[in-house]
mmCIF file of C-alpha atoms and ligand atoms in Angstrom:
data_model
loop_
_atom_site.group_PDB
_atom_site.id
_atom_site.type_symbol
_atom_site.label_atom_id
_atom_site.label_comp_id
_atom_site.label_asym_id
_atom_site.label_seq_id
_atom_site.Cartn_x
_atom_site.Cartn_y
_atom_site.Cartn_z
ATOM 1 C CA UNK A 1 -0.866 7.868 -14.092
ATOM 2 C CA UNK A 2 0.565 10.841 -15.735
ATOM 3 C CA UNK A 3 -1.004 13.895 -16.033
ATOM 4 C CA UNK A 4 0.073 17.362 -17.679
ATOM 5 C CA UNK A 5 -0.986 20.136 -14.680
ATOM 6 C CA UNK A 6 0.547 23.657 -17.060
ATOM 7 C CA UNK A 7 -2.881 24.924 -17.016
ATOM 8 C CA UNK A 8 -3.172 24.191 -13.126
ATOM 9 C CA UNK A 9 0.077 25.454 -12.398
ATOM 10 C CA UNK A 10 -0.960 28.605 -14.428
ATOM 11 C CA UNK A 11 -4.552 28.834 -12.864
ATOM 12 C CA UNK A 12 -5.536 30.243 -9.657
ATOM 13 C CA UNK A 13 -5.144 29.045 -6.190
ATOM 14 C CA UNK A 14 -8.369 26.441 -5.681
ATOM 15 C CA UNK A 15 -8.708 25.632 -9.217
ATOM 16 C CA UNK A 16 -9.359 21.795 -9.980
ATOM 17 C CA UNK A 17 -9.720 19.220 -12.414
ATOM 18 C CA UNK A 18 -11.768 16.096 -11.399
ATOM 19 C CA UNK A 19 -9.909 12.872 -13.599
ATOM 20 C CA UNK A 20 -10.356 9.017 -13.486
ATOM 21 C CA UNK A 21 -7.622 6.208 -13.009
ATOM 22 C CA UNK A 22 -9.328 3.641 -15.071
ATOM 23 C CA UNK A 23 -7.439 -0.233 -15.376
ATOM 24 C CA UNK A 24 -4.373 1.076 -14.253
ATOM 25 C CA UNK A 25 -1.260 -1.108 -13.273
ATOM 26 C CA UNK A 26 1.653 -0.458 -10.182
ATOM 27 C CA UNK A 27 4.285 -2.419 -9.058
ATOM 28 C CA UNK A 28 6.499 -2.456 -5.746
ATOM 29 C CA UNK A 29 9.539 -4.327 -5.280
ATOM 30 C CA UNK A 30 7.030 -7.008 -3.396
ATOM 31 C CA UNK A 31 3.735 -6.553 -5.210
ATOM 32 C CA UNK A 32 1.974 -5.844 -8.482
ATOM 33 C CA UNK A 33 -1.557 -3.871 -8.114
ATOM 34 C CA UNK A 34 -3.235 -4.280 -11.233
ATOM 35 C CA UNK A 35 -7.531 -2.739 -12.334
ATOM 36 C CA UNK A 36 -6.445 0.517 -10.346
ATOM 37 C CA UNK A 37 -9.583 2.518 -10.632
ATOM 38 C CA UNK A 38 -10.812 5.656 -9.105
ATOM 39 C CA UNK A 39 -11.821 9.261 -9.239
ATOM 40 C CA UNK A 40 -8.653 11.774 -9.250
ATOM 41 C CA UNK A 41 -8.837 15.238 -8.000
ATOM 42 C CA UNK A 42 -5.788 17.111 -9.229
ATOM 43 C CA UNK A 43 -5.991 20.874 -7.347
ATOM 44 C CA UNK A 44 -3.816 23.640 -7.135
ATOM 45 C CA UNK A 45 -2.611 24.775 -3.575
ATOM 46 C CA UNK A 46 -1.024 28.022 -3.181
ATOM 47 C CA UNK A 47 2.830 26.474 -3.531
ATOM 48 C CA UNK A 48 1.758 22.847 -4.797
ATOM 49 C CA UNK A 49 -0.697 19.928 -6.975
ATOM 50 C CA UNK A 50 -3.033 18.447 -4.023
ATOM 51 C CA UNK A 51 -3.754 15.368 -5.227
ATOM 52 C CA UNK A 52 -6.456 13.076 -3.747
ATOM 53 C CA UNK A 53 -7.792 10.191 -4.757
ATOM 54 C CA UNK A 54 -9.903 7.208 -3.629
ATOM 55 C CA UNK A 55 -8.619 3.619 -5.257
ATOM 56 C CA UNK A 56 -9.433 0.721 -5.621
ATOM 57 C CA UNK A 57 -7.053 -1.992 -6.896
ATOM 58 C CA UNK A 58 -6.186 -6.001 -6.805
ATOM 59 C CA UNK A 59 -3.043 -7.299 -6.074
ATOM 60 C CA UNK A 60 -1.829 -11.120 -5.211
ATOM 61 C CA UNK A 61 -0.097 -11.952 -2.299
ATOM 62 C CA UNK A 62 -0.176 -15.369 -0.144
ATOM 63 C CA UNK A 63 -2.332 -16.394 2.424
ATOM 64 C CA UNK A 64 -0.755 -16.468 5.860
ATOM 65 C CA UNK A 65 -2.010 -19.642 6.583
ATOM 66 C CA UNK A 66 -2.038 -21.988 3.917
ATOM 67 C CA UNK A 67 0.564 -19.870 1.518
ATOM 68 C CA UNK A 68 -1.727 -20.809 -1.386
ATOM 69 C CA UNK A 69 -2.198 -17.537 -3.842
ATOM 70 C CA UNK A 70 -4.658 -15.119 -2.266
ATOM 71 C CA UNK A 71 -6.000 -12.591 -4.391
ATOM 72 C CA UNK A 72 -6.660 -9.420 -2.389
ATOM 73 C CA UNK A 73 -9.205 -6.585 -3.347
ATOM 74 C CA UNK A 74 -7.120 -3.058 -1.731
ATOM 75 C CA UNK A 75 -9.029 0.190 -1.286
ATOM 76 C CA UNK A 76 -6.263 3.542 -0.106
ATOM 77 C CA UNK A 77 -7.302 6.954 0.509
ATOM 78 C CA UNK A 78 -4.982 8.669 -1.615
ATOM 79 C CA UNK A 79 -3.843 12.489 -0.623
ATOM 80 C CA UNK A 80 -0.458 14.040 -1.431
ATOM 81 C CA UNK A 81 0.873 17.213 -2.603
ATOM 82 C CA UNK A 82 3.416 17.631 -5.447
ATOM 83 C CA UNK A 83 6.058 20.542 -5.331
ATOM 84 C CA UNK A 84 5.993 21.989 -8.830
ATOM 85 C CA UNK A 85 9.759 22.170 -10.776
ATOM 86 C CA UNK A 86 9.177 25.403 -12.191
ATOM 87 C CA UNK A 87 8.856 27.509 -9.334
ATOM 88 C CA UNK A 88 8.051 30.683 -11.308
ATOM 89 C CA UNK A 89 4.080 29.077 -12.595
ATOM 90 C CA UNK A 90 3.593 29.377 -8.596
ATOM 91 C CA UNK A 91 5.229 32.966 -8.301
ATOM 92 C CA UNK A 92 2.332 35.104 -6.620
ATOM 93 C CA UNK A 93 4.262 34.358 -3.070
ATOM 94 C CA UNK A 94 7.836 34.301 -2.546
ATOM 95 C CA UNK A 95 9.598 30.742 -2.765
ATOM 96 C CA UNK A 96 9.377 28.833 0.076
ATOM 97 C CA UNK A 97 12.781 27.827 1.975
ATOM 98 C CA UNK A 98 14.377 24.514 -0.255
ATOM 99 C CA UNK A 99 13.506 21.891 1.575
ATOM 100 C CA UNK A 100 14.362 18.299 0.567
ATOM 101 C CA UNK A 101 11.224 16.812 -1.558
ATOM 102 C CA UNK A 102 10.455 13.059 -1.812
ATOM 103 C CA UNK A 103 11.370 12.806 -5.792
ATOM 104 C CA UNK A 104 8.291 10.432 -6.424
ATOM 105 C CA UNK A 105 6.382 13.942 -5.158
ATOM 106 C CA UNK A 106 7.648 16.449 -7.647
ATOM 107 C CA UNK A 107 5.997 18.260 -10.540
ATOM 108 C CA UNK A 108 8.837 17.664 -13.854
ATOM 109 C CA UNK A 109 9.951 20.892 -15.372
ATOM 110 C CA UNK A 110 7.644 19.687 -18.176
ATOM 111 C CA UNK A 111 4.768 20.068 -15.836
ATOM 112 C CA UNK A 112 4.342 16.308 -15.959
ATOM 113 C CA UNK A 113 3.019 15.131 -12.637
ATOM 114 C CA UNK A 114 3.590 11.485 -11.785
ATOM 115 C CA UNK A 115 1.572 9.892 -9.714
ATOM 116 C CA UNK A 116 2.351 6.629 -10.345
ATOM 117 C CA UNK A 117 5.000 5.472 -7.244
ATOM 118 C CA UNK A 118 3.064 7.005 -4.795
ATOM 119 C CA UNK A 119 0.178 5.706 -5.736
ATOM 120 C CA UNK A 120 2.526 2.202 -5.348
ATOM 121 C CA UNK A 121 3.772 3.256 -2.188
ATOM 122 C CA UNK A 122 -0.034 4.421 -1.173
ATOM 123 C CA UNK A 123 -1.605 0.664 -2.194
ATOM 124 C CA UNK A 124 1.191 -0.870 -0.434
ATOM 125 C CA UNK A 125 0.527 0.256 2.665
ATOM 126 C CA UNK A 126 -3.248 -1.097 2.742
ATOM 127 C CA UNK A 127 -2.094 -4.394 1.812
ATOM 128 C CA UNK A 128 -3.197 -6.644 5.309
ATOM 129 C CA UNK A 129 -0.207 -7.509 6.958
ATOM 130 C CA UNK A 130 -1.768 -11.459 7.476
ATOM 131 C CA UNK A 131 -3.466 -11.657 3.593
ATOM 132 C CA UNK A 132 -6.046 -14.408 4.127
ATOM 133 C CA UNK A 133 -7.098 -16.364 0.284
ATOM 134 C CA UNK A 134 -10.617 -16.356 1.986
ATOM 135 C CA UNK A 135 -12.176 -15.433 5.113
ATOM 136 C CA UNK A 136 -12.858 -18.964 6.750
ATOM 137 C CA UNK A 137 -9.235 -20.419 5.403
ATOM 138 C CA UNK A 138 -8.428 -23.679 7.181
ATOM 139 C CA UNK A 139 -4.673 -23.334 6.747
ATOM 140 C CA UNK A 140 -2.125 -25.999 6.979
ATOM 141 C CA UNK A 141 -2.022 -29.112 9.761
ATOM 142 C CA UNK A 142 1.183 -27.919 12.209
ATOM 143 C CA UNK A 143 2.076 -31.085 12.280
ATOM 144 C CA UNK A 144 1.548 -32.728 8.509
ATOM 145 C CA UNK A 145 1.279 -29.525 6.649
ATOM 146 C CA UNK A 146 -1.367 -30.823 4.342
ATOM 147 C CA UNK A 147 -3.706 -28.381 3.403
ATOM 148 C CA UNK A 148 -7.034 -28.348 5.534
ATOM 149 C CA UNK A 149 -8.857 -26.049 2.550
ATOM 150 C CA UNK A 150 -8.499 -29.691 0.428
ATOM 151 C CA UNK A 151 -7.782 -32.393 3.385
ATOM 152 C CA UNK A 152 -8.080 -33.622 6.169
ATOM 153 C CA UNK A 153 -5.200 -35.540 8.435
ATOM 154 C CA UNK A 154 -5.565 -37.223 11.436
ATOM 155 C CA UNK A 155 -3.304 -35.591 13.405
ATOM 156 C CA UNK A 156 -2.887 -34.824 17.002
ATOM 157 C CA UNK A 157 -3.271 -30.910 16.604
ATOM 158 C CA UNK A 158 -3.029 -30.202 20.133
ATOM 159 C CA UNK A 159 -0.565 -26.688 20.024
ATOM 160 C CA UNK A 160 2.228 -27.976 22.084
ATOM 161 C CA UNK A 161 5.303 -26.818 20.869
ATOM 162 C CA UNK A 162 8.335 -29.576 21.883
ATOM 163 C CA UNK A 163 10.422 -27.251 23.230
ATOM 164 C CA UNK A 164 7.920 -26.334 26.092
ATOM 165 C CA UNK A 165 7.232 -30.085 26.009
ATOM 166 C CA UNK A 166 10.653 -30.593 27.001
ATOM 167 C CA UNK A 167 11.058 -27.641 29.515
ATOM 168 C CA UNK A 168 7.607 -28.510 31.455
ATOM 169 C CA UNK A 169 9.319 -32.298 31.845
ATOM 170 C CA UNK A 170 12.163 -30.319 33.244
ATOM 171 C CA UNK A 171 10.021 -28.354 35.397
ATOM 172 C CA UNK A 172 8.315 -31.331 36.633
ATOM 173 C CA UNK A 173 11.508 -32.934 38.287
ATOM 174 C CA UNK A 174 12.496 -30.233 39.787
ATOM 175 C CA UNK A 175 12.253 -29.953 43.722
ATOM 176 C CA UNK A 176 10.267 -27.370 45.084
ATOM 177 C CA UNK A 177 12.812 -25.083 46.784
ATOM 178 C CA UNK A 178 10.668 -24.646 49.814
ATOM 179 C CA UNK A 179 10.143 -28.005 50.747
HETATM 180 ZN ZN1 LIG B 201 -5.458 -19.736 2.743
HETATM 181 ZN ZN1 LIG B 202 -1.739 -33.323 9.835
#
């Protein structure tokens, strides 16, 4: 996800190239996002690359109720700008106060924008928080842990946790303070 933007940097303010990601592959410290595909719009802002994109990718994660494998299908809205290195190919205005840039947001001095960690960091995000391996999962018995997907237990299921258990036993012998 790598593309050369000289002829961007060089061009005027507004000018655009429409590109594709096509099969592409990320990774995060937690995740790997693999068939990244979508329309890339590289354009050049008076200072910066605006790039925006709208991707789709798959990534596996576990389900967050029966921890089996659960192959996710992610869709982000991709939009970030990228502060070119060589400040003089965006010249027409003076240079804008240094400010501290997120590296994986930078232009190289080879023109070489990089698109690929934010596009990580961008997929990441839309990843559901409870990943489900398919809508209607049964999960796992609370008491037996089998898997309800594949079988069934006969289990009283009844959510009562055993420390309230214990506590509403408690509660029962105490004396009512008005009487
Ligand atoms: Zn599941
Ligand atoms: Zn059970």
């Amino acid at each position: 996800m790598i593309f050369n933007v000289a002829s961007l940097l060089t061009g005027h303010d507004g000018a655009f190239r429409q590109t594709m990601i096509e099969h592409g592959e990320v990774f995060t410290d937690r995740h790997r996002f693999y068939e990244v595909n979508g329309p890339v719009r590289l354009m050049r802002t008076d200072r910066t690359v605006l790039v925006t994109a709208s991707l789709t990718a798959i990534v596996e994660d576990s389900c967050s109720r029966c921890l089996r494998p659960a192959i996710l299908n992610i869709e982000t809205e991709f939009e970030e700008e990228f502060q070119p290195t060589n400040r003089d190919l965006v010249s027409e205005r003076p240079a804008p106060v240094e400010a501290e840039y997120d590296p994986a947001l930078v232009v190289d001095s080879r023109n070489m924008l990089d698109m690929t960690d934010a596009v990580a960091q961008s997929l990441s995000v839309a990843v559901p928080f409870a990943p489900l391996c398919k809508k209607d999962c049964a999960g796992l018995c609370p008491v037996c842990f089998v898997d309800l997907n594949v079988a069934t237990c006969g289990c009283d299921k009844t959510p009562i946790d055993p420390r309230w258990q214990s506590l509403a036993q408690l509660g029962a012998g105490t004396p009512n303070p008005l009487n």
